[in-house]
């Protein structure tokens, strides 16, 4: 737990991540306008997840932090997923 | 600080844990609403599709780009403070807040456009339409509204950071705020020096935590954007 | 232990009198503040309970109106849940004891800690304001179910807002505890040397972090519905009222583990101290806390068996519910194994810990009938449920809270209460409790619905017995609390470690100095190690 200080992340990395985020935004809009039906929802969510992960890993430094932070985040997301899943057991099968 | 003996040297990992835990609560707060969204969407796919056509993708896309860019300026501000460029850090911070304002102005225009056309929760116009459209717009106003409140909160936090970084910090602490045993042999010069380094580090930790909050608001928008604007 | 440093009770800040308490960032003072506020609200809640029972002595209209009864059970529920049982053990004893148990000087964020108390007080005051302002006190029950909570003209919005605010206080406490446990353990205090009370607080804190926001968003939606008329739960506009119930219980079921886990932690500390031997199955108990915290997320919809949700969901949730019995059983068996062949000293804390075991076992076993789909349909919304949850919450967490108070009062004040008074009070509590709540369960079994202002004559005898039970119980409770007030004035002074217990909080003076330990301790062994009947 004592990886207290990581060397400052290079500003170039930040710029690259930012460009990737903008590109992905353009991509998601392009995909949405192509009307893949149900697939386009999936594509939108997948792309959003990639974007979110980029922000979390680089801008929010999760990549450079202690592993514990990532475990805690996964725990949170897992909890949310479980809640959603179990709710759908009712909603979809009612 | 009322009981000064309880001040510690800053523990940056500790305060980051605290901040992340807070962010988790925010994630779950929005998670509850995403749950509602998911259920209603699954139940009314066609209506949601139709309602989303009436949202302006361009405004949504511009706002996405604004928030993404504000996240960039935010990390740059932190990077600058890490490298001890106080001025540059300040400027990036101010630009970040500026993006926040821009985002909110767009949001305001978008909302007032909708409300002008009689589309708001419980309006006559809406209640005449399908159930799914009603749900879509109720969720739209609720979720983007709550997100907007978070943007405002983030801007307030960043504003405090501007004030904190902006003021020169040669704050000479009165000797009485030191632990009792240190008071006895406090030589004011050394005290002032170590206090200085401590303050520097404290400011960086606070700025990093403020940044985490700002990015989280961005992450939430990253999901709101496709779910409301792109599912048509 | 010689005390050279003044205790935390002696004012060392520049503030005077009351201000030196309500603005203090010392975790011990904050713990005491919480304890006092929580006990006040608890007493109010008990009195309201007695007033409700008084009406139920006879059927028909008398004493006060049906609307007043509705308000009473709502307020009683809100106070006991949000102001007593949820903050109860963590905020009062957790705050005081946790840093001591891990050898820390304070919690990780002392100022947030103070803030959490203020938020609690503000939330409590708002809740009380909701009673006396607007269009009359809320009458929805503590669960604020839609659609009624959206339609009633009573002061629901403010009450809901109060609960929302109280949620913040709970989150702040949880956040503080997790960070403290991760960052501030003293040298040698590895994870598996932490006392089990600390472990239970760690698991609880995670639930506070991961469940409370769901309550927050649910309450936000109730407020938004009432003010902005969104129609998200209105079937006429496509909404689904059952989703409210889902969201509500996604929080409120894990919340019952926020209530019970710390009490189990208290019992896990008390039992080895009075059995004079190491706890049996330390790791099993520690992990079962985490397991309960997790499994607690999977079972919420067993509160909704009769709500009209899907059959599959009903079966899935009923099945999952039985999973919770496993980690709870692990704890109970380990406690009993610890007590087996031990030379048990029945001091007051142990007496209440054993009462916890007994009453909570009844609560847990009767809960199986609620968890099983087929039987629950018959007892849902009857007095059976009311009896059952008083057994778990009051008999479980309430008795755990009392045990904690008895165990740590000498630590907090350096004084001992009159043990005989406590035993007499205990007898009242025990008899009154079972008279009141067991009778309630029988009534419910026979079909008496809950939240009713009146009843058909065949239930009369039961109601009389229950009401008499409530008098005995309340007498016991106030005798119990009174003993501590007397002890503050007249209690005999005790040494640092009056119970000869092993955990770290007993290694410093009672009451502890402001900085907790004169020198930061170094831990070399487990939390409950005895040698020849004395701390090793
Ligand atoms: C002497 C103490 C107490 C008495 C006499 C008492 C009595 C009652 C009564 C008569 C009801 C209403 C039953 C009905 O009409 O449905 C009730 C409900 C309730 N009680 Fe208690 N109670 C006491 C202590 C407690 C404690 C310590 C707790 C929590 C730990 C608690 C939690 C509740 C809750 C949550 C409800 C449900 C309220 C609702 O229906 O919305 N009570 N109690």
PDB file of C-alpha atoms in Angstrom, chain B residues 6-217:
ATOM      1  CA  UNK B   6      -5.551  16.392  16.274  1.00  0.00           C
ATOM      2  CA  UNK B   7      -3.815  17.676  13.197  1.00  0.00           C
ATOM      3  CA  UNK B   8      -1.653  15.240  11.324  1.00  0.00           C
ATOM      4  CA  UNK B   9       0.798  15.349   8.548  1.00  0.00           C
ATOM      5  CA  UNK B  10      -1.200  14.813   5.364  1.00  0.00           C
ATOM      6  CA  UNK B  11      -1.814  11.223   4.319  1.00  0.00           C
ATOM      7  CA  UNK B  12      -2.412  11.441   0.594  1.00  0.00           C
ATOM      8  CA  UNK B  13      -3.465   7.822   0.138  1.00  0.00           C
ATOM      9  CA  UNK B  14      -5.845   8.157   3.059  1.00  0.00           C
ATOM     10  CA  UNK B  15      -7.605  11.200   1.707  1.00  0.00           C
ATOM     11  CA  UNK B  16      -7.771   9.599  -1.721  1.00  0.00           C
ATOM     12  CA  UNK B  17      -9.478   6.544  -0.252  1.00  0.00           C
ATOM     13  CA  UNK B  18     -11.963   8.855   1.389  1.00  0.00           C
ATOM     14  CA  UNK B  19     -12.593  10.666  -1.885  1.00  0.00           C
ATOM     15  CA  UNK B  20     -13.048   7.477  -3.855  1.00  0.00           C
ATOM     16  CA  UNK B  21     -15.487   6.127  -1.325  1.00  0.00           C
ATOM     17  CA  UNK B  22     -17.477   9.285  -1.785  1.00  0.00           C
ATOM     18  CA  UNK B  23     -17.336   8.836  -5.550  1.00  0.00           C
ATOM     19  CA  UNK B  24     -18.700   5.326  -5.156  1.00  0.00           C
ATOM     20  CA  UNK B  25     -21.729   6.743  -3.427  1.00  0.00           C
ATOM     21  CA  UNK B  26     -22.204   9.085  -6.374  1.00  0.00           C
ATOM     22  CA  UNK B  27     -21.927   6.187  -8.801  1.00  0.00           C
ATOM     23  CA  UNK B  28     -24.625   4.295  -6.971  1.00  0.00           C
ATOM     24  CA  UNK B  29     -26.808   7.372  -6.703  1.00  0.00           C
ATOM     25  CA  UNK B  30     -26.870   7.622 -10.472  1.00  0.00           C
ATOM     26  CA  UNK B  31     -26.895   3.840 -10.656  1.00  0.00           C
ATOM     27  CA  UNK B  32     -30.352   3.834  -9.095  1.00  0.00           C
ATOM     28  CA  UNK B  33     -31.605   6.112 -11.841  1.00  0.00           C
ATOM     29  CA  UNK B  34     -29.894   4.111 -14.558  1.00  0.00           C
ATOM     30  CA  UNK B  35     -31.756   1.120 -13.181  1.00  0.00           C
ATOM     31  CA  UNK B  36     -35.058   2.925 -13.661  1.00  0.00           C
ATOM     32  CA  UNK B  37     -33.995   3.985 -17.110  1.00  0.00           C
ATOM     33  CA  UNK B  38     -33.059   0.440 -18.080  1.00  0.00           C
ATOM     34  CA  UNK B  39     -36.346  -1.004 -16.907  1.00  0.00           C
ATOM     35  CA  UNK B  40     -38.489   1.592 -18.637  1.00  0.00           C
ATOM     36  CA  UNK B  41     -36.487   1.380 -21.809  1.00  0.00           C
ATOM     37  CA  UNK B  42     -36.825  -2.373 -21.981  1.00  0.00           C
ATOM     38  CA  UNK B  43     -40.553  -2.006 -21.471  1.00  0.00           C
ATOM     39  CA  UNK B  44     -41.069   0.801 -24.008  1.00  0.00           C
ATOM     40  CA  UNK B  45     -38.378   0.461 -26.676  1.00  0.00           C
ATOM     41  CA  UNK B  46     -40.353   2.038 -29.503  1.00  0.00           C
ATOM     42  CA  UNK B  47     -41.507   5.061 -27.503  1.00  0.00           C
ATOM     43  CA  UNK B  48     -38.021   5.701 -26.181  1.00  0.00           C
ATOM     44  CA  UNK B  49     -36.667   5.507 -29.680  1.00  0.00           C
ATOM     45  CA  UNK B  50     -39.219   7.969 -30.928  1.00  0.00           C
ATOM     46  CA  UNK B  51     -38.816  10.406 -28.040  1.00  0.00           C
ATOM     47  CA  UNK B  52     -35.066  10.442 -28.403  1.00  0.00           C
ATOM     48  CA  UNK B  53     -35.430  11.622 -31.994  1.00  0.00           C
ATOM     49  CA  UNK B  54     -36.617  14.931 -30.628  1.00  0.00           C
ATOM     50  CA  UNK B  55     -33.449  15.577 -28.678  1.00  0.00           C
ATOM     51  CA  UNK B  56     -30.832  17.516 -30.558  1.00  0.00           C
ATOM     52  CA  UNK B  57     -27.813  15.233 -31.036  1.00  0.00           C
ATOM     53  CA  UNK B  58     -25.649  18.188 -31.974  1.00  0.00           C
ATOM     54  CA  UNK B  59     -26.145  19.965 -28.660  1.00  0.00           C
ATOM     55  CA  UNK B  60     -25.499  16.722 -26.850  1.00  0.00           C
ATOM     56  CA  UNK B  61     -22.328  16.061 -28.819  1.00  0.00           C
ATOM     57  CA  UNK B  62     -21.021  19.574 -28.262  1.00  0.00           C
ATOM     58  CA  UNK B  63     -21.667  19.263 -24.562  1.00  0.00           C
ATOM     59  CA  UNK B  64     -19.844  15.945 -24.518  1.00  0.00           C
ATOM     60  CA  UNK B  65     -16.833  17.493 -26.194  1.00  0.00           C
ATOM     61  CA  UNK B  66     -16.948  20.381 -23.733  1.00  0.00           C
ATOM     62  CA  UNK B  67     -16.902  18.130 -20.699  1.00  0.00           C
ATOM     63  CA  UNK B  68     -14.189  15.885 -22.142  1.00  0.00           C
ATOM     64  CA  UNK B  69     -12.026  18.886 -22.825  1.00  0.00           C
ATOM     65  CA  UNK B  70     -12.686  20.298 -19.381  1.00  0.00           C
ATOM     66  CA  UNK B  71     -11.409  17.020 -17.996  1.00  0.00           C
ATOM     67  CA  UNK B  72      -8.232  17.527 -19.979  1.00  0.00           C
ATOM     68  CA  UNK B  73      -7.704  21.039 -18.619  1.00  0.00           C
ATOM     69  CA  UNK B  74      -8.395  19.673 -15.163  1.00  0.00           C
ATOM     70  CA  UNK B  75      -5.604  17.093 -15.318  1.00  0.00           C
ATOM     71  CA  UNK B  76      -3.334  19.704 -16.844  1.00  0.00           C
ATOM     72  CA  UNK B  77      -4.011  21.965 -13.896  1.00  0.00           C
ATOM     73  CA  UNK B  78      -3.015  19.174 -11.535  1.00  0.00           C
ATOM     74  CA  UNK B  79       0.034  18.319 -13.641  1.00  0.00           C
ATOM     75  CA  UNK B  80       1.138  21.935 -13.488  1.00  0.00           C
ATOM     76  CA  UNK B  81       0.803  22.142  -9.746  1.00  0.00           C
ATOM     77  CA  UNK B  82       2.778  18.899  -9.437  1.00  0.00           C
ATOM     78  CA  UNK B  83       5.530  20.577 -11.419  1.00  0.00           C
ATOM     79  CA  UNK B  84       5.186  23.657  -9.225  1.00  0.00           C
ATOM     80  CA  UNK B  85       3.900  25.964 -11.963  1.00  0.00           C
ATOM     81  CA  UNK B  86       1.364  27.676  -9.785  1.00  0.00           C
ATOM     82  CA  UNK B  87       0.273  30.274 -12.331  1.00  0.00           C
ATOM     83  CA  UNK B  88      -0.319  27.785 -15.134  1.00  0.00           C
ATOM     84  CA  UNK B  89      -2.186  25.523 -12.795  1.00  0.00           C
ATOM     85  CA  UNK B  90      -4.446  28.400 -11.831  1.00  0.00           C
ATOM     86  CA  UNK B  91      -5.192  29.268 -15.429  1.00  0.00           C
ATOM     87  CA  UNK B  92      -6.091  25.712 -16.396  1.00  0.00           C
ATOM     88  CA  UNK B  93      -8.372  25.605 -13.418  1.00  0.00           C
ATOM     89  CA  UNK B  94     -10.133  28.773 -14.476  1.00  0.00           C
ATOM     90  CA  UNK B  95     -10.515  27.441 -18.013  1.00  0.00           C
ATOM     91  CA  UNK B  96     -12.038  24.266 -16.580  1.00  0.00           C
ATOM     92  CA  UNK B  97     -14.614  26.304 -14.724  1.00  0.00           C
ATOM     93  CA  UNK B  98     -15.263  28.221 -17.943  1.00  0.00           C
ATOM     94  CA  UNK B  99     -16.074  24.973 -19.734  1.00  0.00           C
ATOM     95  CA  UNK B 100     -18.442  24.153 -16.923  1.00  0.00           C
ATOM     96  CA  UNK B 101     -20.256  27.431 -17.494  1.00  0.00           C
ATOM     97  CA  UNK B 102     -20.434  26.787 -21.224  1.00  0.00           C
ATOM     98  CA  UNK B 103     -21.878  23.331 -20.615  1.00  0.00           C
ATOM     99  CA  UNK B 104     -24.546  24.727 -18.340  1.00  0.00           C
ATOM    100  CA  UNK B 105     -25.481  27.491 -20.779  1.00  0.00           C
ATOM    101  CA  UNK B 106     -26.052  24.892 -23.484  1.00  0.00           C
ATOM    102  CA  UNK B 107     -28.046  22.801 -21.067  1.00  0.00           C
ATOM    103  CA  UNK B 108     -30.143  25.818 -20.154  1.00  0.00           C
ATOM    104  CA  UNK B 109     -30.864  26.631 -23.798  1.00  0.00           C
ATOM    105  CA  UNK B 110     -31.791  23.044 -24.482  1.00  0.00           C
ATOM    106  CA  UNK B 111     -34.114  22.796 -21.514  1.00  0.00           C
ATOM    107  CA  UNK B 112     -35.822  26.108 -22.174  1.00  0.00           C
ATOM    108  CA  UNK B 113     -36.330  25.091 -25.789  1.00  0.00           C
ATOM    109  CA  UNK B 114     -38.097  21.944 -24.639  1.00  0.00           C
ATOM    110  CA  UNK B 115     -40.120  23.710 -21.991  1.00  0.00           C
ATOM    111  CA  UNK B 116     -41.044  26.391 -24.523  1.00  0.00           C
ATOM    112  CA  UNK B 117     -42.523  23.654 -26.691  1.00  0.00           C
ATOM    113  CA  UNK B 118     -44.584  22.467 -23.760  1.00  0.00           C
ATOM    114  CA  UNK B 119     -42.418  19.484 -22.973  1.00  0.00           C
ATOM    115  CA  UNK B 120     -41.865  19.188 -19.247  1.00  0.00           C
ATOM    116  CA  UNK B 121     -43.016  16.624 -16.680  1.00  0.00           C
ATOM    117  CA  UNK B 122     -46.781  16.586 -16.375  1.00  0.00           C
ATOM    118  CA  UNK B 123     -47.357  19.119 -19.154  1.00  0.00           C
ATOM    119  CA  UNK B 124     -50.525  18.940 -21.234  1.00  0.00           C
ATOM    120  CA  UNK B 125     -48.506  18.378 -24.360  1.00  0.00           C
ATOM    121  CA  UNK B 126     -46.712  15.376 -22.859  1.00  0.00           C
ATOM    122  CA  UNK B 127     -49.627  13.722 -21.102  1.00  0.00           C
ATOM    123  CA  UNK B 128     -51.304  13.591 -24.485  1.00  0.00           C
ATOM    124  CA  UNK B 129     -48.483  11.429 -25.809  1.00  0.00           C
ATOM    125  CA  UNK B 130     -47.540   7.818 -25.149  1.00  0.00           C
ATOM    126  CA  UNK B 131     -46.545   6.500 -21.743  1.00  0.00           C
ATOM    127  CA  UNK B 132     -43.040   5.715 -22.919  1.00  0.00           C
ATOM    128  CA  UNK B 133     -42.452   9.273 -24.076  1.00  0.00           C
ATOM    129  CA  UNK B 134     -43.620  10.570 -20.734  1.00  0.00           C
ATOM    130  CA  UNK B 135     -41.205   8.307 -18.927  1.00  0.00           C
ATOM    131  CA  UNK B 136     -38.390   9.222 -21.282  1.00  0.00           C
ATOM    132  CA  UNK B 137     -38.775  12.931 -20.654  1.00  0.00           C
ATOM    133  CA  UNK B 138     -39.288  12.535 -16.917  1.00  0.00           C
ATOM    134  CA  UNK B 139     -36.047  10.575 -16.759  1.00  0.00           C
ATOM    135  CA  UNK B 140     -34.358  13.052 -19.061  1.00  0.00           C
ATOM    136  CA  UNK B 141     -35.206  16.003 -16.854  1.00  0.00           C
ATOM    137  CA  UNK B 142     -34.470  14.133 -13.636  1.00  0.00           C
ATOM    138  CA  UNK B 143     -31.134  12.698 -14.674  1.00  0.00           C
ATOM    139  CA  UNK B 144     -29.698  15.602 -16.615  1.00  0.00           C
ATOM    140  CA  UNK B 145     -31.033  17.914 -13.909  1.00  0.00           C
ATOM    141  CA  UNK B 146     -29.279  16.034 -11.172  1.00  0.00           C
ATOM    142  CA  UNK B 147     -26.178  15.841 -13.313  1.00  0.00           C
ATOM    143  CA  UNK B 148     -26.381  19.602 -13.814  1.00  0.00           C
ATOM    144  CA  UNK B 149     -26.517  20.104 -10.057  1.00  0.00           C
ATOM    145  CA  UNK B 150     -23.359  18.036  -9.810  1.00  0.00           C
ATOM    146  CA  UNK B 151     -21.668  20.220 -12.430  1.00  0.00           C
ATOM    147  CA  UNK B 152     -22.556  23.275 -10.367  1.00  0.00           C
ATOM    148  CA  UNK B 153     -21.230  21.619  -7.223  1.00  0.00           C
ATOM    149  CA  UNK B 154     -18.039  20.745  -9.074  1.00  0.00           C
ATOM    150  CA  UNK B 155     -17.629  24.324 -10.181  1.00  0.00           C
ATOM    151  CA  UNK B 156     -18.034  25.549  -6.631  1.00  0.00           C
ATOM    152  CA  UNK B 157     -15.358  23.114  -5.489  1.00  0.00           C
ATOM    153  CA  UNK B 158     -13.035  24.228  -8.281  1.00  0.00           C
ATOM    154  CA  UNK B 159     -13.754  27.835  -7.325  1.00  0.00           C
ATOM    155  CA  UNK B 160     -12.552  27.099  -3.809  1.00  0.00           C
ATOM    156  CA  UNK B 161      -9.439  25.532  -5.319  1.00  0.00           C
ATOM    157  CA  UNK B 162      -8.753  28.685  -7.314  1.00  0.00           C
ATOM    158  CA  UNK B 163      -8.946  30.680  -4.125  1.00  0.00           C
ATOM    159  CA  UNK B 164      -6.745  28.192  -2.306  1.00  0.00           C
ATOM    160  CA  UNK B 165      -4.021  28.019  -4.931  1.00  0.00           C
ATOM    161  CA  UNK B 166      -4.275  31.688  -5.741  1.00  0.00           C
ATOM    162  CA  UNK B 167      -3.505  32.998  -2.302  1.00  0.00           C
ATOM    163  CA  UNK B 168       0.169  32.997  -1.388  1.00  0.00           C
ATOM    164  CA  UNK B 169       0.556  30.668   1.528  1.00  0.00           C
ATOM    165  CA  UNK B 170       3.040  32.228   3.835  1.00  0.00           C
ATOM    166  CA  UNK B 171       0.639  31.652   6.631  1.00  0.00           C
ATOM    167  CA  UNK B 172       2.658  31.731   9.816  1.00  0.00           C
ATOM    168  CA  UNK B 173       0.867  29.434  12.155  1.00  0.00           C
ATOM    169  CA  UNK B 174       0.641  30.616  15.729  1.00  0.00           C
ATOM    170  CA  UNK B 175       2.772  28.414  17.913  1.00  0.00           C
ATOM    171  CA  UNK B 176      -0.249  27.416  19.990  1.00  0.00           C
ATOM    172  CA  UNK B 177      -1.627  25.343  17.145  1.00  0.00           C
ATOM    173  CA  UNK B 178       1.244  22.924  17.431  1.00  0.00           C
ATOM    174  CA  UNK B 179       1.151  19.755  19.502  1.00  0.00           C
ATOM    175  CA  UNK B 180       1.856  20.506  23.116  1.00  0.00           C
ATOM    176  CA  UNK B 181       5.247  18.870  23.232  1.00  0.00           C
ATOM    177  CA  UNK B 182       6.425  20.690  20.109  1.00  0.00           C
ATOM    178  CA  UNK B 183       5.376  24.039  21.547  1.00  0.00           C
ATOM    179  CA  UNK B 184       7.992  23.881  24.205  1.00  0.00           C
ATOM    180  CA  UNK B 185      10.908  23.891  21.811  1.00  0.00           C
ATOM    181  CA  UNK B 186       9.315  25.520  18.845  1.00  0.00           C
ATOM    182  CA  UNK B 187      11.817  27.575  16.947  1.00  0.00           C
ATOM    183  CA  UNK B 188       9.588  29.655  14.794  1.00  0.00           C
ATOM    184  CA  UNK B 189      11.824  29.590  11.724  1.00  0.00           C
ATOM    185  CA  UNK B 190      11.989  25.827  11.309  1.00  0.00           C
ATOM    186  CA  UNK B 191       8.324  25.602  12.065  1.00  0.00           C
ATOM    187  CA  UNK B 192       7.469  28.035   9.335  1.00  0.00           C
ATOM    188  CA  UNK B 193       9.582  26.164   6.857  1.00  0.00           C
ATOM    189  CA  UNK B 194       8.093  22.728   7.464  1.00  0.00           C
ATOM    190  CA  UNK B 195       4.584  24.178   7.585  1.00  0.00           C
ATOM    191  CA  UNK B 196       5.236  25.560   4.134  1.00  0.00           C
ATOM    192  CA  UNK B 197       6.108  22.237   2.541  1.00  0.00           C
ATOM    193  CA  UNK B 198       3.164  20.670   4.293  1.00  0.00           C
ATOM    194  CA  UNK B 199       0.775  23.254   2.916  1.00  0.00           C
ATOM    195  CA  UNK B 200       2.108  22.694  -0.579  1.00  0.00           C
ATOM    196  CA  UNK B 201       1.432  19.004  -0.363  1.00  0.00           C
ATOM    197  CA  UNK B 202      -1.956  19.572   1.181  1.00  0.00           C
ATOM    198  CA  UNK B 203      -2.958  21.816  -1.691  1.00  0.00           C
ATOM    199  CA  UNK B 204      -1.941  19.233  -4.239  1.00  0.00           C
ATOM    200  CA  UNK B 205      -3.956  16.533  -2.487  1.00  0.00           C
ATOM    201  CA  UNK B 206      -7.002  18.754  -2.373  1.00  0.00           C
ATOM    202  CA  UNK B 207      -6.683  19.683  -6.020  1.00  0.00           C
ATOM    203  CA  UNK B 208      -6.333  16.034  -6.986  1.00  0.00           C
ATOM    204  CA  UNK B 209      -9.454  15.165  -5.040  1.00  0.00           C
ATOM    205  CA  UNK B 210     -11.377  18.031  -6.592  1.00  0.00           C
ATOM    206  CA  UNK B 211     -10.203  16.736  -9.958  1.00  0.00           C
ATOM    207  CA  UNK B 212     -11.483  13.250  -9.178  1.00  0.00           C
ATOM    208  CA  UNK B 213     -14.905  14.692  -8.507  1.00  0.00           C
ATOM    209  CA  UNK B 214     -14.886  16.689 -11.722  1.00  0.00           C
ATOM    210  CA  UNK B 215     -13.904  13.625 -13.759  1.00  0.00           C
ATOM    211  CA  UNK B 216     -16.616  11.535 -12.197  1.00  0.00           C
ATOM    212  CA  UNK B 217     -19.209  14.056 -13.292  1.00  0.00           C
TER     213      UNK B 217
END
